[in-house]
Amino acid sequence: MPKITVVSGGTATNELTPLFSNLSKSNKTSYILPISDNGGSTSELIRVIGGPAIGDIRSRLTRLIPSHQEHIKQLLTFRLSLDPHIAKHQWNEIVEGTHELWTPISSSTKEIFRSFFVHLHVELLKRSRIHQSTKRQFRHELASVGNMFLTGVRLFIGSLDSSIELFCKLTDISTNIQVLPCINTNFTYHISALLENGLIITGQSQISHPSTSQEYPPPIHKTRPPTPSDDALRTNYFTDAGVPINEVEISKHQHQQRRVSLESSVSTFSDSDEEESGNVPQYTHPELKKSQLHFNKLESIEPLLSPIKRIFYVSPYGEEICPTANGRVTSTIANSDTLIYSIGSLMTSIAPVLVLKGVGKAITTGKCKNKILLLNGCLDRETFGMTAYDFVKVIVESTEYSLRNQNMNSEQLPWNKVVTHLIYMSDLKIDVDVELLNSRGVACVEVSKIENTDYFDLGQLEQTLADII
């Protein structure tokens, strides 16, 4: 049976997990997920505790919990109230073991989970003691209990990979399934987007659904719109515009120019306010300091000012960096029979995995025969105006970026070394030029969709994937 590896974000691919399990049967299905989403409840953990963004990982793990563990699934998928006072009370009940969610769970299992909640609770109290200002108080509203558990385990064990492994053991997720963070780290990694017009957006949440609020943290009653309005605020989440001199060098050039001013501004913060605590860096780029807890994800969103040219990682100072991928990730990709770039956010879910050092080599030199892109049913804020050809081009160029940063030749990389098949749905809202893609060595396969939706017919999609594999 084939070994299947799926590169994806969190929510969009969750509905396809039974399909992927059916395809690999008794062999491993591996999910590789990004750790750069700094929005929602994850943003509060990053802001106060530090560490990687685990929202997408938690979303996938909870979806994989088997039905006989439904009570534990209800606990780990529970989200605290929008009201901050009620949310804090709910959290205290979970930590103390008195919340009604504990009732159907055996006492022995309950105490295992509680021990990690207590550990995280103590860490949050430490941060509150160190940082007396309201800016450093942890905000419990909308917090995901699953995120809190994973963070508690990671802090106790000291390993993101190990925290995922323990999660799988305690929830009885199949041993044939593995969920891998693209980087195994205890620190926070952020991405930026370089636009065609030379502007740079820093932070994944700022790319996907930026805030116009300058308040920090924003008031609880305010929810930020998906895009700024058409005025001076429209570009307040961008860095200064620059004239592109060289596609590869522009980002590094701009960041190097700004680093002096960023470093000199460190002294303007008080020691007590910016004291390094745990994995929270002493200085953080101003755009990354804004709370991303509240946002709207609407279907009718306004596109970016300019198309995204490429995605890259940034340091807390805003400088471009190229991290090395988790060793288990590169090994899994290189030894897979089928690699699937799944549906979801192309720019903020798939590209952040592909640009990592080591991933390009694993994709282009491994034994993997089938490299399949499942094309989204519609465009989003990040891909507005793109065609299917552009989707494949982004994946290829992200892989080339990874190769260049490993000092490997990426010149004239054949597209079918990265993508062999494109699967798209009928009556698609995205233009698919089959002849042009075929000329690049990419086979195009059409699959029916559910009527009046933008979703694949899962039965036909599973059969199509099975035929290719």
Tab-separated table of N, CA, C and O in Angstrom, residues 12 30 62 84 101 104 112 115 148 150 155 169 200 207 267 292-293 297 301 319 339-340 355 371 397 409 435 439 460:
chain	number	residue	atom	x	y	z
A	12	ALA	N	-9.402	23.631	6.056
A	12	ALA	CA	-9.905	23.240	4.737
A	12	ALA	C	-9.739	21.743	4.469
A	12	ALA	O	-10.632	21.096	3.913
A	30	SER	N	0.725	10.774	6.391
A	30	SER	CA	1.424	11.826	7.130
A	30	SER	C	0.878	13.190	6.738
A	30	SER	O	0.674	13.468	5.555
A	62	THR	N	-7.511	17.078	16.465
A	62	THR	CA	-8.848	16.848	17.009
A	62	THR	C	-9.768	16.207	15.974
A	62	THR	O	-10.650	15.420	16.322
A	84	PRO	N	-14.921	37.762	28.540
A	84	PRO	CA	-13.659	37.475	29.240
A	84	PRO	C	-13.844	36.963	30.658
A	84	PRO	O	-13.066	36.125	31.122
A	101	LEU	N	-17.474	19.223	31.473
A	101	LEU	CA	-16.820	18.427	30.425
A	101	LEU	C	-16.054	17.241	30.998
A	101	LEU	O	-15.813	16.243	30.304
A	104	PRO	N	-17.984	12.788	32.035
A	104	PRO	CA	-17.948	11.444	31.437
A	104	PRO	C	-16.546	10.843	31.285
A	104	PRO	O	-16.403	9.716	30.811
A	112	ILE	N	-4.484	12.927	34.175
A	112	ILE	CA	-3.379	13.064	33.218
A	112	ILE	C	-3.512	14.384	32.468
A	112	ILE	O	-2.558	15.156	32.359
A	115	SER	N	-3.064	17.600	34.712
A	115	SER	CA	-1.696	17.928	35.124
A	115	SER	C	-1.041	18.910	34.151
A	115	SER	O	-0.302	19.806	34.557
A	148	MET	N	-4.483	24.952	24.512
A	148	MET	CA	-3.946	25.069	25.867
A	148	MET	C	-3.273	23.767	26.287
A	148	MET	O	-2.201	23.774	26.901
A	150	LEU	N	-1.953	21.317	24.283
A	150	LEU	CA	-0.714	21.124	23.523
A	150	LEU	C	0.405	22.025	24.041
A	150	LEU	O	1.563	21.604	24.140
A	155	LEU	N	5.488	22.793	26.980
A	155	LEU	CA	6.267	23.456	28.019
A	155	LEU	C	6.854	22.458	29.004
A	155	LEU	O	7.977	22.611	29.469
A	169	LYS	N	-1.343	9.582	21.579
A	169	LYS	CA	-1.431	8.419	22.467
A	169	LYS	C	-2.656	8.525	23.375
A	169	LYS	O	-3.400	7.555	23.556
A	200	ILE	N	5.677	44.939	1.562
A	200	ILE	CA	5.836	43.709	2.337
A	200	ILE	C	4.833	43.705	3.477
A	200	ILE	O	4.714	44.685	4.215
A	207	ILE	N	-1.498	39.029	6.630
A	207	ILE	CA	-1.642	38.711	5.206
A	207	ILE	C	-3.070	38.278	4.907
A	207	ILE	O	-3.680	38.712	3.937
A	267	SER	N	15.604	50.449	22.947
A	267	SER	CA	15.846	51.182	24.185
A	267	SER	C	14.639	52.012	24.609
A	267	SER	O	14.557	52.445	25.754
A	292	GLN	N	-3.914	39.614	17.582
A	292	GLN	CA	-4.658	39.099	16.430
A	292	GLN	C	-5.809	38.206	16.894
A	292	GLN	O	-6.243	37.313	16.175
A	293	LEU	N	-6.298	38.460	18.119
A	293	LEU	CA	-7.283	37.554	18.708
A	293	LEU	C	-8.620	37.585	17.994
A	293	LEU	O	-9.239	36.551	17.771
A	297	LYS	N	-13.579	36.201	9.189
A	297	LYS	CA	-13.204	35.559	7.932
A	297	LYS	C	-14.467	35.487	7.078
A	297	LYS	O	-15.301	34.618	7.263
A	301	ILE	N	-14.437	39.011	0.478
A	301	ILE	CA	-13.304	39.790	0.962
A	301	ILE	C	-12.664	40.577	-0.170
A	301	ILE	O	-12.724	40.193	-1.340
A	319	GLU	N	13.834	40.668	9.627
A	319	GLU	CA	14.799	40.258	8.601
A	319	GLU	C	14.393	38.919	7.975
A	319	GLU	O	13.842	38.051	8.650
A	339	LEU	N	2.757	12.521	-2.829
A	339	LEU	CA	2.750	13.787	-2.106
A	339	LEU	C	1.556	14.583	-2.608
A	339	LEU	O	1.385	14.772	-3.813
A	340	ILE	N	0.710	15.050	-1.678
A	340	ILE	CA	-0.494	15.793	-2.052
A	340	ILE	C	-0.432	17.192	-1.470
A	340	ILE	O	-0.301	17.363	-0.250
A	355	VAL	N	9.063	26.439	1.288
A	355	VAL	CA	10.248	27.305	1.229
A	355	VAL	C	11.310	26.923	2.260
A	355	VAL	O	12.426	27.440	2.217
A	371	LYS	N	2.980	13.638	-7.411
A	371	LYS	CA	2.941	14.896	-6.658
A	371	LYS	C	1.719	15.659	-7.161
A	371	LYS	O	1.739	16.243	-8.240
A	397	GLU	N	8.051	27.638	-7.717
A	397	GLU	CA	8.982	28.695	-7.310
A	397	GLU	C	9.319	28.617	-5.827
A	397	GLU	O	10.448	28.928	-5.425
A	409	ASN	N	21.236	23.530	-7.284
A	409	ASN	CA	20.855	24.097	-8.570
A	409	ASN	C	19.339	24.054	-8.742
A	409	ASN	O	18.714	23.005	-8.636
A	435	GLU	N	-3.945	22.822	-21.765
A	435	GLU	CA	-2.857	22.669	-22.736
A	435	GLU	C	-1.560	23.282	-22.212
A	435	GLU	O	-0.478	22.697	-22.365
A	439	SER	N	1.875	21.240	-21.331
A	439	SER	CA	3.160	21.561	-21.955
A	439	SER	C	4.278	21.626	-20.922
A	439	SER	O	5.453	21.504	-21.255
A	460	GLN	N	-15.916	10.637	-5.986
A	460	GLN	CA	-15.180	10.660	-7.259
A	460	GLN	C	-13.742	11.099	-7.051
A	460	GLN	O	-12.831	10.595	-7.718
